[in-house]
PDB file of C-alpha atoms and ligand atoms in Angstrom:
ATOM      1  CA  UNK E   1       0.114  -0.021  -0.097  1.00  0.00           C
ATOM      2  CA  UNK E   2       1.298   3.665   0.414  1.00  0.00           C
ATOM      3  CA  UNK E   3       3.515   3.105   3.102  1.00  0.00           C
ATOM      4  CA  UNK E   4       5.435   0.876   1.385  1.00  0.00           C
ATOM      5  CA  UNK E   5       5.578   2.847  -2.232  1.00  0.00           C
ATOM      6  CA  UNK E   6       6.779   5.552  -0.100  1.00  0.00           C
ATOM      7  CA  UNK E   7       9.384   3.916   1.552  1.00  0.00           C
ATOM      8  CA  UNK E   8      10.506   1.758  -1.738  1.00  0.00           C
ATOM      9  CA  UNK E   9      10.545   5.168  -3.534  1.00  0.00           C
ATOM     10  CA  UNK E  10      12.847   6.552  -0.741  1.00  0.00           C
ATOM     11  CA  UNK E  11      15.216   4.111  -0.894  1.00  0.00           C
ATOM     12  CA  UNK E  12      15.319   4.068  -4.825  1.00  0.00           C
ATOM     13  CA  UNK E  13      16.697   7.459  -4.285  1.00  0.00           C
ATOM     14  CA  UNK E  14      19.281   6.242  -2.274  1.00  0.00           C
ATOM     15  CA  UNK E  15      18.124   8.178   0.524  1.00  0.00           C
ATOM     16  CA  UNK E  16      17.715   6.760   4.481  1.00  0.00           C
ATOM     17  CA  UNK E  17      16.322   9.862   5.896  1.00  0.00           C
ATOM     18  CA  UNK E  18      12.701  10.817   5.131  1.00  0.00           C
ATOM     19  CA  UNK E  19      11.629  14.264   5.114  1.00  0.00           C
ATOM     20  CA  UNK E  20       8.706  15.442   8.023  1.00  0.00           C
ATOM     21  CA  UNK E  21       6.356  15.645   4.723  1.00  0.00           C
ATOM     22  CA  UNK E  22       7.077  12.083   3.914  1.00  0.00           C
ATOM     23  CA  UNK E  23       7.569  10.763   7.864  1.00  0.00           C
ATOM     24  CA  UNK E  24       4.207  12.629   8.364  1.00  0.00           C
ATOM     25  CA  UNK E  25       2.535  10.264   5.311  1.00  0.00           C
ATOM     26  CA  UNK E  26       4.143   7.688   6.736  1.00  0.00           C
ATOM     27  CA  UNK E  27       2.366   8.143   9.869  1.00  0.00           C
ATOM     28  CA  UNK E  28      -1.021   9.584   7.971  1.00  0.00           C
ATOM     29  CA  UNK E  29      -1.403   5.482   6.673  1.00  0.00           C
ATOM     30  CA  UNK E  30      -0.835   4.548  10.082  1.00  0.00           C
ATOM     31  CA  UNK E  31      -4.071   6.180  11.406  1.00  0.00           C
ATOM     32  CA  UNK E  32      -1.425   8.706  13.449  1.00  0.00           C
ATOM     33  CA  UNK E  33      -3.095  12.207  13.506  1.00  0.00           C
ATOM     34  CA  UNK E  34      -0.554  14.483  11.700  1.00  0.00           C
ATOM     35  CA  UNK E  35      -0.889  18.268  11.211  1.00  0.00           C
ATOM     36  CA  UNK E  36      -2.238  18.382   7.576  1.00  0.00           C
ATOM     37  CA  UNK E  37       1.098  19.705   5.392  1.00  0.00           C
ATOM     38  CA  UNK E  38       1.768  20.585   2.531  1.00  0.00           C
ATOM     39  CA  UNK E  39       5.002  21.884   0.394  1.00  0.00           C
ATOM     40  CA  UNK E  40       5.378  25.118  -1.654  1.00  0.00           C
ATOM     41  CA  UNK E  41       8.052  25.626  -3.630  1.00  0.00           C
ATOM     42  CA  UNK E  42       8.006  29.928  -3.926  1.00  0.00           C
ATOM     43  CA  UNK E  43       6.078  32.645  -1.902  1.00  0.00           C
ATOM     44  CA  UNK E  44       3.220  32.669  -3.824  1.00  0.00           C
ATOM     45  CA  UNK E  45       2.947  28.902  -3.470  1.00  0.00           C
ATOM     46  CA  UNK E  46       3.140  29.300   0.311  1.00  0.00           C
ATOM     47  CA  UNK E  47       0.470  31.979   0.242  1.00  0.00           C
ATOM     48  CA  UNK E  48      -1.990  29.843  -1.628  1.00  0.00           C
ATOM     49  CA  UNK E  49      -1.305  26.739   0.483  1.00  0.00           C
ATOM     50  CA  UNK E  50      -1.743  28.504   3.362  1.00  0.00           C
ATOM     51  CA  UNK E  51      -5.127  30.447   2.444  1.00  0.00           C
ATOM     52  CA  UNK E  52      -6.496  26.927   1.655  1.00  0.00           C
ATOM     53  CA  UNK E  53      -5.294  25.336   4.450  1.00  0.00           C
ATOM     54  CA  UNK E  54      -6.670  27.737   6.880  1.00  0.00           C
ATOM     55  CA  UNK E  55      -4.885  30.301   9.215  1.00  0.00           C
ATOM     56  CA  UNK E  56      -2.811  30.397  11.301  1.00  0.00           C
ATOM     57  CA  UNK E  57      -0.180  28.063   9.813  1.00  0.00           C
ATOM     58  CA  UNK E  58       3.539  27.143  10.427  1.00  0.00           C
ATOM     59  CA  UNK E  59       5.986  27.304   7.659  1.00  0.00           C
ATOM     60  CA  UNK E  60       8.977  25.514   7.681  1.00  0.00           C
ATOM     61  CA  UNK E  61      12.005  24.395   6.051  1.00  0.00           C
ATOM     62  CA  UNK E  62      11.973  21.423   3.938  1.00  0.00           C
ATOM     63  CA  UNK E  63      15.585  19.979   3.491  1.00  0.00           C
ATOM     64  CA  UNK E  64      17.389  16.619   3.638  1.00  0.00           C
ATOM     65  CA  UNK E  65      20.354  18.464   4.946  1.00  0.00           C
ATOM     66  CA  UNK E  66      18.225  19.814   7.784  1.00  0.00           C
ATOM     67  CA  UNK E  67      17.928  17.570  10.930  1.00  0.00           C
ATOM     68  CA  UNK E  68      16.912  20.414  13.447  1.00  0.00           C
ATOM     69  CA  UNK E  69      14.761  23.094  11.557  1.00  0.00           C
ATOM     70  CA  UNK E  70      15.014  25.692  14.573  1.00  0.00           C
ATOM     71  CA  UNK E  71      18.513  25.461  14.472  1.00  0.00           C
ATOM     72  CA  UNK E  72      19.037  27.182  11.050  1.00  0.00           C
ATOM     73  CA  UNK E  73      15.850  29.190  12.240  1.00  0.00           C
ATOM     74  CA  UNK E  74      13.344  27.446   9.254  1.00  0.00           C
ATOM     75  CA  UNK E  75      10.583  26.781  11.661  1.00  0.00           C
ATOM     76  CA  UNK E  76       7.842  30.450  12.141  1.00  0.00           C
ATOM     77  CA  UNK E  77       4.639  29.865  13.742  1.00  0.00           C
ATOM     78  CA  UNK E  78       1.669  31.594  13.970  1.00  0.00           C
ATOM     79  CA  UNK E  79       1.303  32.893  10.506  1.00  0.00           C
ATOM     80  CA  UNK E  80      -1.657  35.065  10.398  1.00  0.00           C
ATOM     81  CA  UNK E  81      -2.349  35.700   6.806  1.00  0.00           C
ATOM     82  CA  UNK E  82      -1.440  35.193   2.852  1.00  0.00           C
ATOM     83  CA  UNK E  83       0.924  37.978   2.726  1.00  0.00           C
ATOM     84  CA  UNK E  84       3.001  37.137   5.676  1.00  0.00           C
ATOM     85  CA  UNK E  85       3.347  33.854   5.052  1.00  0.00           C
ATOM     86  CA  UNK E  86       4.615  34.951   1.597  1.00  0.00           C
ATOM     87  CA  UNK E  87       7.346  37.382   3.042  1.00  0.00           C
ATOM     88  CA  UNK E  88       8.108  34.399   5.525  1.00  0.00           C
ATOM     89  CA  UNK E  89       8.609  31.751   2.603  1.00  0.00           C
ATOM     90  CA  UNK E  90      11.256  34.370   1.443  1.00  0.00           C
ATOM     91  CA  UNK E  91      13.016  35.593   4.484  1.00  0.00           C
ATOM     92  CA  UNK E  92      13.217  31.720   5.547  1.00  0.00           C
ATOM     93  CA  UNK E  93      14.681  30.458   2.291  1.00  0.00           C
ATOM     94  CA  UNK E  94      17.444  33.492   2.526  1.00  0.00           C
ATOM     95  CA  UNK E  95      18.107  32.603   6.453  1.00  0.00           C
ATOM     96  CA  UNK E  96      19.048  29.170   6.023  1.00  0.00           C
ATOM     97  CA  UNK E  97      21.189  29.692   2.974  1.00  0.00           C
ATOM     98  CA  UNK E  98      23.191  31.744   5.268  1.00  0.00           C
ATOM     99  CA  UNK E  99      23.168  29.439   7.895  1.00  0.00           C
ATOM    100  CA  UNK E 100      23.350  26.393   6.212  1.00  0.00           C
ATOM    101  CA  UNK E 101      25.180  27.041   2.869  1.00  0.00           C
ATOM    102  CA  UNK E 102      25.818  23.711   1.628  1.00  0.00           C
ATOM    103  CA  UNK E 103      22.055  22.435   2.293  1.00  0.00           C
ATOM    104  CA  UNK E 104      19.499  21.567  -0.266  1.00  0.00           C
ATOM    105  CA  UNK E 105      16.325  22.821  -0.104  1.00  0.00           C
ATOM    106  CA  UNK E 106      13.292  20.953  -1.645  1.00  0.00           C
ATOM    107  CA  UNK E 107      11.075  24.440  -0.799  1.00  0.00           C
ATOM    108  CA  UNK E 108       8.936  24.951   2.931  1.00  0.00           C
ATOM    109  CA  UNK E 109       6.472  23.430   3.988  1.00  0.00           C
ATOM    110  CA  UNK E 110       2.916  25.017   5.013  1.00  0.00           C
ATOM    111  CA  UNK E 111       0.893  22.755   7.307  1.00  0.00           C
ATOM    112  CA  UNK E 112      -1.769  23.727   9.736  1.00  0.00           C
ATOM    113  CA  UNK E 113      -1.190  25.089  13.371  1.00  0.00           C
ATOM    114  CA  UNK E 114      -2.356  22.720  16.506  1.00  0.00           C
ATOM    115  CA  UNK E 115      -4.401  24.549  19.034  1.00  0.00           C
ATOM    116  CA  UNK E 116      -1.332  24.076  21.035  1.00  0.00           C
ATOM    117  CA  UNK E 117      -2.059  26.273  24.334  1.00  0.00           C
ATOM    118  CA  UNK E 118      -3.440  23.477  26.712  1.00  0.00           C
ATOM    119  CA  UNK E 119      -1.697  20.849  24.721  1.00  0.00           C
ATOM    120  CA  UNK E 120       1.372  18.852  26.283  1.00  0.00           C
ATOM    121  CA  UNK E 121       4.719  17.921  24.309  1.00  0.00           C
ATOM    122  CA  UNK E 122       5.596  15.004  24.091  1.00  0.00           C
ATOM    123  CA  UNK E 123       8.270  12.473  22.531  1.00  0.00           C
ATOM    124  CA  UNK E 124       7.491   9.230  21.191  1.00  0.00           C
ATOM    125  CA  UNK E 125       9.877   7.837  19.425  1.00  0.00           C
ATOM    126  CA  UNK E 126      11.696   4.419  17.595  1.00  0.00           C
ATOM    127  CA  UNK E 127      15.116   3.242  18.054  1.00  0.00           C
ATOM    128  CA  UNK E 128      17.321   0.187  16.762  1.00  0.00           C
ATOM    129  CA  UNK E 129      19.199  -1.333  19.855  1.00  0.00           C
ATOM    130  CA  UNK E 130      22.068  -3.612  18.427  1.00  0.00           C
ATOM    131  CA  UNK E 131      20.928  -6.506  20.695  1.00  0.00           C
ATOM    132  CA  UNK E 132      17.103  -5.872  20.989  1.00  0.00           C
ATOM    133  CA  UNK E 133      16.241  -4.589  17.738  1.00  0.00           C
ATOM    134  CA  UNK E 134      13.347  -2.047  17.727  1.00  0.00           C
ATOM    135  CA  UNK E 135      12.722   0.009  21.049  1.00  0.00           C
ATOM    136  CA  UNK E 136       9.498   2.074  21.441  1.00  0.00           C
ATOM    137  CA  UNK E 137      10.914   5.092  23.487  1.00  0.00           C
ATOM    138  CA  UNK E 138       8.167   7.540  25.261  1.00  0.00           C
ATOM    139  CA  UNK E 139       8.922  10.812  27.412  1.00  0.00           C
ATOM    140  CA  UNK E 140       9.147  14.812  27.344  1.00  0.00           C
ATOM    141  CA  UNK E 141       8.779  16.579  24.004  1.00  0.00           C
ATOM    142  CA  UNK E 142       9.895  19.822  22.512  1.00  0.00           C
ATOM    143  CA  UNK E 143      13.638  21.731  21.768  1.00  0.00           C
ATOM    144  CA  UNK E 144      14.180  22.068  25.393  1.00  0.00           C
ATOM    145  CA  UNK E 145      17.637  20.063  25.543  1.00  0.00           C
ATOM    146  CA  UNK E 146      17.023  19.397  29.841  1.00  0.00           C
ATOM    147  CA  UNK E 147      13.822  17.626  28.712  1.00  0.00           C
ATOM    148  CA  UNK E 148      15.836  15.149  27.124  1.00  0.00           C
ATOM    149  CA  UNK E 149      16.841  13.048  29.953  1.00  0.00           C
ATOM    150  CA  UNK E 150      13.211  11.783  30.481  1.00  0.00           C
ATOM    151  CA  UNK E 151      12.783   8.422  28.711  1.00  0.00           C
ATOM    152  CA  UNK E 152      10.942   5.697  29.011  1.00  0.00           C
ATOM    153  CA  UNK E 153      11.446   2.530  26.731  1.00  0.00           C
ATOM    154  CA  UNK E 154       9.264  -1.060  25.864  1.00  0.00           C
ATOM    155  CA  UNK E 155       9.940  -3.413  23.079  1.00  0.00           C
ATOM    156  CA  UNK E 156       7.396  -3.734  20.551  1.00  0.00           C
ATOM    157  CA  UNK E 157       4.789  -5.263  19.717  1.00  0.00           C
ATOM    158  CA  UNK E 158       3.135  -3.187  22.728  1.00  0.00           C
ATOM    159  CA  UNK E 159      -0.185  -3.721  23.895  1.00  0.00           C
ATOM    160  CA  UNK E 160      -2.422  -1.755  25.896  1.00  0.00           C
ATOM    161  CA  UNK E 161      -1.242  -2.930  28.943  1.00  0.00           C
ATOM    162  CA  UNK E 162       2.119  -1.921  27.788  1.00  0.00           C
ATOM    163  CA  UNK E 163       1.581   1.032  26.475  1.00  0.00           C
ATOM    164  CA  UNK E 164       0.229   2.480  29.740  1.00  0.00           C
ATOM    165  CA  UNK E 165       3.040   0.981  31.402  1.00  0.00           C
ATOM    166  CA  UNK E 166       5.252   3.455  28.615  1.00  0.00           C
ATOM    167  CA  UNK E 167       3.615   6.441  29.333  1.00  0.00           C
ATOM    168  CA  UNK E 168       2.855   5.515  33.025  1.00  0.00           C
ATOM    169  CA  UNK E 169       6.975   5.056  33.354  1.00  0.00           C
ATOM    170  CA  UNK E 170       8.261   8.856  32.183  1.00  0.00           C
ATOM    171  CA  UNK E 171       8.350  11.487  34.584  1.00  0.00           C
ATOM    172  CA  UNK E 172       6.353  13.575  32.018  1.00  0.00           C
ATOM    173  CA  UNK E 173       3.204  11.392  32.858  1.00  0.00           C
ATOM    174  CA  UNK E 174       2.693  13.637  36.154  1.00  0.00           C
ATOM    175  CA  UNK E 175       1.963  16.729  34.154  1.00  0.00           C
ATOM    176  CA  UNK E 176      -0.647  14.820  31.722  1.00  0.00           C
ATOM    177  CA  UNK E 177      -2.871  14.244  34.367  1.00  0.00           C
ATOM    178  CA  UNK E 178      -5.505  17.110  35.709  1.00  0.00           C
ATOM    179  CA  UNK E 179      -3.520  20.613  36.318  1.00  0.00           C
ATOM    180  CA  UNK E 180      -4.927  24.408  38.080  1.00  0.00           C
ATOM    181  CA  UNK E 181      -6.380  25.251  34.708  1.00  0.00           C
ATOM    182  CA  UNK E 182      -6.115  23.077  32.775  1.00  0.00           C
ATOM    183  CA  UNK E 183      -7.833  19.512  31.715  1.00  0.00           C
ATOM    184  CA  UNK E 184      -6.156  16.054  31.444  1.00  0.00           C
ATOM    185  CA  UNK E 185      -4.733  15.112  28.431  1.00  0.00           C
ATOM    186  CA  UNK E 186      -6.410  12.885  26.249  1.00  0.00           C
ATOM    187  CA  UNK E 187      -4.400   9.384  27.694  1.00  0.00           C
ATOM    188  CA  UNK E 188      -7.006   6.650  25.236  1.00  0.00           C
ATOM    189  CA  UNK E 189      -5.736   9.250  22.171  1.00  0.00           C
ATOM    190  CA  UNK E 190      -1.992   9.054  23.473  1.00  0.00           C
ATOM    191  CA  UNK E 191      -2.033   4.748  23.640  1.00  0.00           C
ATOM    192  CA  UNK E 192      -3.927   4.793  20.363  1.00  0.00           C
ATOM    193  CA  UNK E 193      -0.730   6.749  18.926  1.00  0.00           C
ATOM    194  CA  UNK E 194       1.634   4.356  20.817  1.00  0.00           C
ATOM    195  CA  UNK E 195       0.114   1.185  19.300  1.00  0.00           C
ATOM    196  CA  UNK E 196      -0.186   2.259  16.196  1.00  0.00           C
ATOM    197  CA  UNK E 197       3.849   3.185  16.147  1.00  0.00           C
ATOM    198  CA  UNK E 198       4.585  -0.387  17.424  1.00  0.00           C
ATOM    199  CA  UNK E 199       2.283  -1.504  14.484  1.00  0.00           C
ATOM    200  CA  UNK E 200       4.116   0.370  12.103  1.00  0.00           C
ATOM    201  CA  UNK E 201       7.534  -0.268  13.143  1.00  0.00           C
ATOM    202  CA  UNK E 202       6.786  -4.284  13.527  1.00  0.00           C
ATOM    203  CA  UNK E 203       5.074  -3.976   9.975  1.00  0.00           C
ATOM    204  CA  UNK E 204       8.564  -2.093   8.515  1.00  0.00           C
ATOM    205  CA  UNK E 205      11.726  -3.712   9.730  1.00  0.00           C
ATOM    206  CA  UNK E 206      13.543  -0.881   7.096  1.00  0.00           C
ATOM    207  CA  UNK E 207      12.708   1.582   9.913  1.00  0.00           C
ATOM    208  CA  UNK E 208      15.646   2.327  11.680  1.00  0.00           C
ATOM    209  CA  UNK E 209      15.025   5.128  13.768  1.00  0.00           C
ATOM    210  CA  UNK E 210      11.680   7.303  13.891  1.00  0.00           C
ATOM    211  CA  UNK E 211      11.158  10.328  15.964  1.00  0.00           C
ATOM    212  CA  UNK E 212       7.716  12.295  16.668  1.00  0.00           C
ATOM    213  CA  UNK E 213       9.205  15.268  18.382  1.00  0.00           C
ATOM    214  CA  UNK E 214       6.805  16.724  19.544  1.00  0.00           C
ATOM    215  CA  UNK E 215       3.555  14.874  19.275  1.00  0.00           C
ATOM    216  CA  UNK E 216       0.995  17.733  20.832  1.00  0.00           C
ATOM    217  CA  UNK E 217      -1.549  15.836  23.185  1.00  0.00           C
ATOM    218  CA  UNK E 218      -4.209  18.432  24.834  1.00  0.00           C
ATOM    219  CA  UNK E 219      -7.835  17.440  26.159  1.00  0.00           C
ATOM    220  CA  UNK E 220      -9.369  16.495  23.058  1.00  0.00           C
ATOM    221  CA  UNK E 221      -6.660  14.207  21.258  1.00  0.00           C
ATOM    222  CA  UNK E 222      -3.434  13.995  20.027  1.00  0.00           C
ATOM    223  CA  UNK E 223      -1.667  15.567  16.989  1.00  0.00           C
ATOM    224  CA  UNK E 224       2.034  14.716  15.365  1.00  0.00           C
ATOM    225  CA  UNK E 225       3.568  18.305  14.586  1.00  0.00           C
ATOM    226  CA  UNK E 226       7.064  17.312  13.518  1.00  0.00           C
ATOM    227  CA  UNK E 227       8.130  13.823  12.449  1.00  0.00           C
ATOM    228  CA  UNK E 228      11.400  12.063  11.192  1.00  0.00           C
ATOM    229  CA  UNK E 229      12.343   8.578  10.041  1.00  0.00           C
ATOM    230  CA  UNK E 230      15.749   7.168   9.288  1.00  0.00           C
ATOM    231  CA  UNK E 231      15.511   3.779   7.398  1.00  0.00           C
ATOM    232  CA  UNK E 232      18.267   1.152   7.847  1.00  0.00           C
TER     233      UNK E 232
HETATM  234  P1  ADP F   1      12.505  21.386  14.826  1.00  0.00           P
HETATM  235  O1  ADP F   1      13.108  20.540  13.904  1.00  0.00           O
HETATM  236  O2  ADP F   1      13.256  22.237  14.934  1.00  0.00           O
HETATM  237  O3  ADP F   1      12.319  19.583  15.419  1.00  0.00           O
HETATM  238  P2  ADP F   1       9.610  21.486  15.195  1.00  0.00           P
HETATM  239  O4  ADP F   1       8.937  20.811  13.995  1.00  0.00           O
HETATM  240  O5  ADP F   1       9.900  20.362  15.783  1.00  0.00           O
HETATM  241  O6  ADP F   1      11.147  21.927  14.277  1.00  0.00           O
HETATM  242  O7  ADP F   1       9.211  22.802  15.101  1.00  0.00           O
HETATM  243  C1  ADP F   1       9.403  23.475  16.669  1.00  0.00           C
HETATM  244  C2  ADP F   1       8.671  23.505  17.533  1.00  0.00           C
HETATM  245  O8  ADP F   1       7.415  24.368  17.008  1.00  0.00           O
HETATM  246  C3  ADP F   1       7.970  22.460  18.473  1.00  0.00           C
HETATM  247  O9  ADP F   1       8.706  22.034  19.495  1.00  0.00           O
HETATM  248  C4  ADP F   1       6.896  23.369  18.918  1.00  0.00           C
HETATM  249  O10 ADP F   1       6.729  22.909  19.894  1.00  0.00           O
HETATM  250  C5  ADP F   1       6.084  23.989  17.604  1.00  0.00           C
HETATM  251  N1  ADP F   1       5.754  23.682  16.299  1.00  0.00           N
HETATM  252  C6  ADP F   1       6.370  23.078  14.991  1.00  0.00           C
HETATM  253  N2  ADP F   1       5.224  22.754  14.140  1.00  0.00           N
HETATM  254  C7  ADP F   1       3.832  22.758  14.709  1.00  0.00           C
HETATM  255  C8  ADP F   1       2.569  22.975  14.422  1.00  0.00           C
HETATM  256  N3  ADP F   1       2.064  22.515  13.313  1.00  0.00           N
HETATM  257  N4  ADP F   1       1.490  23.535  15.582  1.00  0.00           N
HETATM  258  C9  ADP F   1       2.045  24.104  16.505  1.00  0.00           C
HETATM  259  N5  ADP F   1       3.315  24.052  17.185  1.00  0.00           N
HETATM  260  C10 ADP F   1       4.056  23.708  15.989  1.00  0.00           C
HETATM  261 MG1   MG F   2      10.563  18.798  16.388  1.00  0.00          MG
END
């Protein structure tokens, strides 16, 4: 099906890592919710796509050579109108060219903003251990370095019990509960994402690494706003 064709076409191009756009397409094939994301190749396309998707949108650099988009100022959030989207495209290309002159640039992705006012940013991933093979990882997400220490792990295939244990063993689990002024995060939605990641990992041994960082979880559900997949 779609997921298999996508992986084959990336390998045919002798690439190992999928862009955010491709990674989200793979997640969506496994019914993992992602922010709707489209590629613009010039400022006017960015404006038109943004208008189609509806505001606010985020713009992000799309390059096979950029791993951490924020590091090259390749993420702009909360764009409110078409003119801003058009300008943000041009400025982003210029910044990235300056900060990483050798990067190949496909364009800029335009995507819906997740409603993350009440959302928690969590990390869901997969790494390949030399001894155990695929390992599913869960913990705090986002761009803050100090959160990286919070990681809980389980071996796939996950079932509901293992998925819940994976969540509960991370320190961030406490902050998913109801807090003053903030309803509890939807743990069922989070659990479903973990189970679908486990299915994907089991169905595709070609996957070497997978990062959803962040997955935004609020009271209504969970949505992947950034993703990266690496193949063997
Ligand atoms: P990076 O490659 O630097 O990890 P991300 O795509 O993760 O770039 O974006 C950086 C941060 O911007 C995320 O951690 C998240 O807080 C926020 N963000 C990115 N995309 C969205 C989105 N569609 N909706 C809401 N917030 C977003
Ligand atoms: Mg990220």
